[in-house]
GROMACS .gro file of C-alpha atoms in nm:
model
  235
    1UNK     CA    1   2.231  -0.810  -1.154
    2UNK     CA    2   1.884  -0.851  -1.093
    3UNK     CA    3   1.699  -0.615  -0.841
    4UNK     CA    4   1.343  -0.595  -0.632
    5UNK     CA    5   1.199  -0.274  -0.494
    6UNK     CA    6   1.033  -0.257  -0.181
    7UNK     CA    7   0.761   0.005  -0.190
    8UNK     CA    8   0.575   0.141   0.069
    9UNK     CA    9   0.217   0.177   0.050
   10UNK     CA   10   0.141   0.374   0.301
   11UNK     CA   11  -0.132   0.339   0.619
   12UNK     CA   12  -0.430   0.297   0.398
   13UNK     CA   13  -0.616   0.556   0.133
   14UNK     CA   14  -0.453   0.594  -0.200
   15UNK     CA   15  -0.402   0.935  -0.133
   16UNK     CA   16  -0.091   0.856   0.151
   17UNK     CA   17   0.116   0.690  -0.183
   18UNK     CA   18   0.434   0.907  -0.211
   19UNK     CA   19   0.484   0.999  -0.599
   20UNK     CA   20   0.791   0.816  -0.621
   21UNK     CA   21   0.601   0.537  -0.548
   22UNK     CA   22   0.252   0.596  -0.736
   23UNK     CA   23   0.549   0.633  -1.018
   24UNK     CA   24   0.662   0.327  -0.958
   25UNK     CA   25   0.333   0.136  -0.911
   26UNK     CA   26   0.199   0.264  -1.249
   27UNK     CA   27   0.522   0.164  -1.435
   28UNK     CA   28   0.495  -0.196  -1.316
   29UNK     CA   29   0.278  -0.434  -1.490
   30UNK     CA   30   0.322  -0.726  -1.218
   31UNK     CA   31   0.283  -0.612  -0.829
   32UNK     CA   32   0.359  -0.868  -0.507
   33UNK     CA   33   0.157  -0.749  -0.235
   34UNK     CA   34   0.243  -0.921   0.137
   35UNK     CA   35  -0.111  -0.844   0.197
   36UNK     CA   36  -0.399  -0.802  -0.049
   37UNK     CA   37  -0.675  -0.638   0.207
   38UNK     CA   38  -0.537  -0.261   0.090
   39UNK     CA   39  -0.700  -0.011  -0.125
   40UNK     CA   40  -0.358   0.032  -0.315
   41UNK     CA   41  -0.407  -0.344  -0.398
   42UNK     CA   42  -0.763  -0.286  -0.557
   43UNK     CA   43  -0.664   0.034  -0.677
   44UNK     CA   44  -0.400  -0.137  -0.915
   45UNK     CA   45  -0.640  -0.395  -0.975
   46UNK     CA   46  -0.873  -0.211  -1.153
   47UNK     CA   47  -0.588  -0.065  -1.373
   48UNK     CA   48  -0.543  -0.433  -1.486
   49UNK     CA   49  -0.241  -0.465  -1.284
   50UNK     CA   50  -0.140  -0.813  -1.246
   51UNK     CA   51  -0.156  -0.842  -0.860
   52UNK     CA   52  -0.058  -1.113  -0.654
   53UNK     CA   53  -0.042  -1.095  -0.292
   54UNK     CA   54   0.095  -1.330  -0.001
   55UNK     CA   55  -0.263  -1.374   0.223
   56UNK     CA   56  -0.274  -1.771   0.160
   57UNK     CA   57   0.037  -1.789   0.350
   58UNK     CA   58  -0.132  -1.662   0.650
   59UNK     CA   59  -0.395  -1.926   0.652
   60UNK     CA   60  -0.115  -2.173   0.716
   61UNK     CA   61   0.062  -2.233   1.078
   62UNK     CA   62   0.439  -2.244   0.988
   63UNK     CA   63   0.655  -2.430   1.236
   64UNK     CA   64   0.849  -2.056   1.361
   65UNK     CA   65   0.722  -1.757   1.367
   66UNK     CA   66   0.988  -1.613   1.092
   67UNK     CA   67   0.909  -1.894   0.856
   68UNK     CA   68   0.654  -1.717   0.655
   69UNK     CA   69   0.847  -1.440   0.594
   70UNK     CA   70   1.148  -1.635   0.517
   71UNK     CA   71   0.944  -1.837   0.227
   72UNK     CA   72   0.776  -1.482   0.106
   73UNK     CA   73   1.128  -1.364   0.066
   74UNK     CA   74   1.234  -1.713  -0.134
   75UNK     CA   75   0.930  -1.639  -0.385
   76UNK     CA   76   1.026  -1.302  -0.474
   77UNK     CA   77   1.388  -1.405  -0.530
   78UNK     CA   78   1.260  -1.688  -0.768
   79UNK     CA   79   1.089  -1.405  -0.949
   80UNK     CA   80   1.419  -1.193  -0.986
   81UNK     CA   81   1.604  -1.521  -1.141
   82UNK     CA   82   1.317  -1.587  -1.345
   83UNK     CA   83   1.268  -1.212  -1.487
   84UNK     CA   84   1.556  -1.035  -1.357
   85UNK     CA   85   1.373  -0.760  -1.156
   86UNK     CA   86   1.046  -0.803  -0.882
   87UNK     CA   87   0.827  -0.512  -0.713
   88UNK     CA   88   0.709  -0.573  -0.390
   89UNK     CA   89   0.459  -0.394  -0.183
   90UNK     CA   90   0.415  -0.331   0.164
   91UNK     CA   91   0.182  -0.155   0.414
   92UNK     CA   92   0.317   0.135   0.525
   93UNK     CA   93   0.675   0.213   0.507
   94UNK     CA   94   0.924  -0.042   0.426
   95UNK     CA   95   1.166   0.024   0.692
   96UNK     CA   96   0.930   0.019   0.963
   97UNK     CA   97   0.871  -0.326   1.168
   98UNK     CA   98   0.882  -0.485   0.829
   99UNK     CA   99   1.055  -0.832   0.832
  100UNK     CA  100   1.062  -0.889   0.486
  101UNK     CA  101   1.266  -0.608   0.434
  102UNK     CA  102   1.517  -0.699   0.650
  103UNK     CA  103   1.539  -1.023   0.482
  104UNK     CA  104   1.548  -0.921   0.147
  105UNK     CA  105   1.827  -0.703   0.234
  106UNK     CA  106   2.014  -0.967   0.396
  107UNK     CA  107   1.959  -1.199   0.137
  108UNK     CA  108   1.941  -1.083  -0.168
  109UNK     CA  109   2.292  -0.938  -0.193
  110UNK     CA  110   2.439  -1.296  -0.162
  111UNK     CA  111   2.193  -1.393  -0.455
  112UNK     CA  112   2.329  -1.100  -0.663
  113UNK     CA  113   2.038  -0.918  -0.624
  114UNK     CA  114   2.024  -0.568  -0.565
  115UNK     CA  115   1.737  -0.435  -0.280
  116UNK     CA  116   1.583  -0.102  -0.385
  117UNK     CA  117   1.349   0.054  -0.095
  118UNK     CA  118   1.119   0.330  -0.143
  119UNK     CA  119   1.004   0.466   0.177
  120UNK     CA  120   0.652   0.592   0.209
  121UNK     CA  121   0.426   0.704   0.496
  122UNK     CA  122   0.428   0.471   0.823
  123UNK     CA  123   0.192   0.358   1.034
  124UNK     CA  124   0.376   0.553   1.309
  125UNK     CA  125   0.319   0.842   1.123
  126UNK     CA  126  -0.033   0.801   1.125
  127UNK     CA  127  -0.010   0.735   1.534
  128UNK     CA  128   0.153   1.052   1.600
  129UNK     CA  129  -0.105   1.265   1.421
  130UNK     CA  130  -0.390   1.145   1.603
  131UNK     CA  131  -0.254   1.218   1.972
  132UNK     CA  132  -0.112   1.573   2.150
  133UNK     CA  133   0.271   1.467   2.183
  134UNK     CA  134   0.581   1.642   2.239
  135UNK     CA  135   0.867   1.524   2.010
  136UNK     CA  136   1.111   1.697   2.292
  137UNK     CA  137   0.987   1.522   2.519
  138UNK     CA  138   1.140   1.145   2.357
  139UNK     CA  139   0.935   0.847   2.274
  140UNK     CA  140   0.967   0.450   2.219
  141UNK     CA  141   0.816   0.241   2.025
  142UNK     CA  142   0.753  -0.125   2.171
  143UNK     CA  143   0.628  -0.485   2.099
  144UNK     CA  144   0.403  -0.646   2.379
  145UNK     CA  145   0.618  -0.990   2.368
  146UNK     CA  146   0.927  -0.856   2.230
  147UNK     CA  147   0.939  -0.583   2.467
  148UNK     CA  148   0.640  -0.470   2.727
  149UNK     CA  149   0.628  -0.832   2.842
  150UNK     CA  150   0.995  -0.879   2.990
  151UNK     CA  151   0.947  -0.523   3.058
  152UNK     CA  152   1.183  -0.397   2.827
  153UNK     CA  153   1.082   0.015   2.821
  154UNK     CA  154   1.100   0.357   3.034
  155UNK     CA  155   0.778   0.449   3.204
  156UNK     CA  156   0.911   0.844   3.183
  157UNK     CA  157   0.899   0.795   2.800
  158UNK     CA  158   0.594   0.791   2.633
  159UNK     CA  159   0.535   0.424   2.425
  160UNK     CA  160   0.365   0.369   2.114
  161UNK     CA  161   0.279   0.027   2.147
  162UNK     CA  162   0.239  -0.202   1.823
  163UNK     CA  163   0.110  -0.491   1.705
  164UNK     CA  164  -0.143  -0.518   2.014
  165UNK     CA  165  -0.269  -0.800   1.918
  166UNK     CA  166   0.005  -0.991   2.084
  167UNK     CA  167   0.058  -1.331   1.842
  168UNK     CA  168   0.321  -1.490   1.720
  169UNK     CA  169   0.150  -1.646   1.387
  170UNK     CA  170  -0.112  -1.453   1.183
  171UNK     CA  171  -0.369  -1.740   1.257
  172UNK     CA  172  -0.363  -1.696   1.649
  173UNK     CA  173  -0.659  -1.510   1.799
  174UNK     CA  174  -0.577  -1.206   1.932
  175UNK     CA  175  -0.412  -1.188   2.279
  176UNK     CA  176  -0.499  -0.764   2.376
  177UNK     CA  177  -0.525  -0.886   2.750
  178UNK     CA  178  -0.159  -0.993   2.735
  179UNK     CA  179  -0.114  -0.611   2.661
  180UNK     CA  180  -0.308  -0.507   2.893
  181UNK     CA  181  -0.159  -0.715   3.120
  182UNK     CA  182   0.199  -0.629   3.104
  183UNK     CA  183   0.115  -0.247   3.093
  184UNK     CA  184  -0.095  -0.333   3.372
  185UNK     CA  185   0.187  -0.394   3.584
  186UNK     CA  186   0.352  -0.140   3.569
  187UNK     CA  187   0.060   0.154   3.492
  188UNK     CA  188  -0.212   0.248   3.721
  189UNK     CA  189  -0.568   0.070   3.549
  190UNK     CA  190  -0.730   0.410   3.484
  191UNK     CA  191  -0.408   0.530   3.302
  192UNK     CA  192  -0.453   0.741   3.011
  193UNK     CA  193  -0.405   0.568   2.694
  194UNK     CA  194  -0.462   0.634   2.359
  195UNK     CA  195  -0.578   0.357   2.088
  196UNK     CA  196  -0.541   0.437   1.717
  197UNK     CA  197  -0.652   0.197   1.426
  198UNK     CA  198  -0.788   0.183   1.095
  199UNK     CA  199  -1.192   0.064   1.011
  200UNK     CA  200  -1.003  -0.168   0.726
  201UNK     CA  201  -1.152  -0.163   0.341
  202UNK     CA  202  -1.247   0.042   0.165
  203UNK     CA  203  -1.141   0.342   0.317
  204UNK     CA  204  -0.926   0.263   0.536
  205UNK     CA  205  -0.983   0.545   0.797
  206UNK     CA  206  -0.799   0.613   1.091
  207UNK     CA  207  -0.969   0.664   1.447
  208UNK     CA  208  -0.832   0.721   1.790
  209UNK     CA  209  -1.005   0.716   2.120
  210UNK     CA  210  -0.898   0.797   2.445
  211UNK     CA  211  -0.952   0.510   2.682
  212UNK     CA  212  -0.842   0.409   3.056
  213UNK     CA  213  -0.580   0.115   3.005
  214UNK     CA  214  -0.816  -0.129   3.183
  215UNK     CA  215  -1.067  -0.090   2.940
  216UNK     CA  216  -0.854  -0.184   2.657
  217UNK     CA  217  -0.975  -0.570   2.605
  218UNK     CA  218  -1.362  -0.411   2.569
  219UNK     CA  219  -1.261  -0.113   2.351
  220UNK     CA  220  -1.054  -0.338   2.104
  221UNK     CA  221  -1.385  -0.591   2.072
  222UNK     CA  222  -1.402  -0.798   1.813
  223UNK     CA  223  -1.089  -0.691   1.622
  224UNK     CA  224  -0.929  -0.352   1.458
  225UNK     CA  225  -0.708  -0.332   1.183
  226UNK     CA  226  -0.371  -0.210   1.265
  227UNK     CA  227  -0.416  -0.115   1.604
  228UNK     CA  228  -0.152   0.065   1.808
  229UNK     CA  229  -0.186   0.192   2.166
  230UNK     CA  230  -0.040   0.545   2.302
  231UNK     CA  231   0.089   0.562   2.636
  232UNK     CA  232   0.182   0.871   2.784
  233UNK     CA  233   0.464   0.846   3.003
  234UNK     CA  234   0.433   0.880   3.428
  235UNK     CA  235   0.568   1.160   3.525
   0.00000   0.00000   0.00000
């Protein structure tokens, strides 16, 4: 039976790998990245890893949504018949809003291939360490058109929203006023909200700024990488 691993890569700086997965990164001559713009991707690089990562597909507007991930999923399983085993690695944690991981574990079984996931440290992780909450006190975490906008969530539980950017392909400008938006209706405008993202390569640091929610749209500007939005519940 052939197998792939799914390894998390954590939010960003080398330092977040887990050593079960820097372990398993250094072992492997031949990495599949879903995205190349992480340090962990240069990092291996200039081991002279061979690297290969899945940003072409992004440039490309697939007929649904799920396509992409779908065909992502069909390449590494034509790498596991071709050389009986595959790493993969994704941002963050691989059992975190990660579609290819559901996939793979839906699929490969019926392919005869067994799905090996190595969990590392998610973006929600990250999220949680940059703002004052109360574990006790219960949390969700939403999608803006999965969940905030058919208003799918508790207003007396605090929301980590993700994915702000509110698209449904990877080429679509971002839509943070649909966000806004649906919070909109149901939070006052000068709620308390917190957003948390990352200033992209080569660090990768993460910043977090307390905002009212109507100023959302300005604060986000011109784009952050991996933004997610705190919202502390109404009491």
């Amino acid at each position: 039976m052939g197998r792939i691993t799914v390894v998390g890569i954590g939010p960003g700086p080398t330092s977040c790998l887990t050593k079960e997965v820097e372990g398993e990164l250094v072992r492997s001559d031949k990495i599949f990245f879903r995205t190349g713009a992480h340090p962990v991707y240069e990092w291996l690089r200039s081991l002279g890893k061979d690297v290969l990562c899945f940003d072409l597909f992004y440039t490309t507007r697939w007929p649904n949504p799920g396509d992409i991930y779908e065909f992502m999923v069909s390449v590494l399983l034509r790498e596991v018949a071709l050389k009986g085993e595959a790493i993969y690695a994704v941002p963050g944690s691989p059992g975190v809003l990660e579609d290819t991981t559901n996939l793979l574990r839906l699929r490969g079984p019926k392919e005869g291939v067994e799905v090996r996931v190595l969990h590392g440290v998610s973006f929600l992780d990250q999220v949680l360490a940059e703002v004052n909450h109360d574990f006790c006190d219960g949390w969700q975490v939403v999608l803006p058109l999965t969940h905030l906008q058919h208003g799918l969530f508790s207003k007396s539980l605090a929301l980590i929203v993700c994915q702000i950017e509110a698209v449904r392909f990877p080429i679509e400008d971002p839509r943070v006023d649909l966000t806004m938006k649906f919070l909109l209706d149901s939070y006052p405008p000068d709620h308390p909200v917190t957003l948390v993202w990352t200033d992209g390569l080569p660090g990768y640091k993460t910043h977090a700024k307390p905002i009212a929610l109507k100023d959302l749209v300005h604060e986000y500007g011109k784009g952050k990488f991996f933004a997610s939005l705190y919202v502390p519940p109404i009491r």
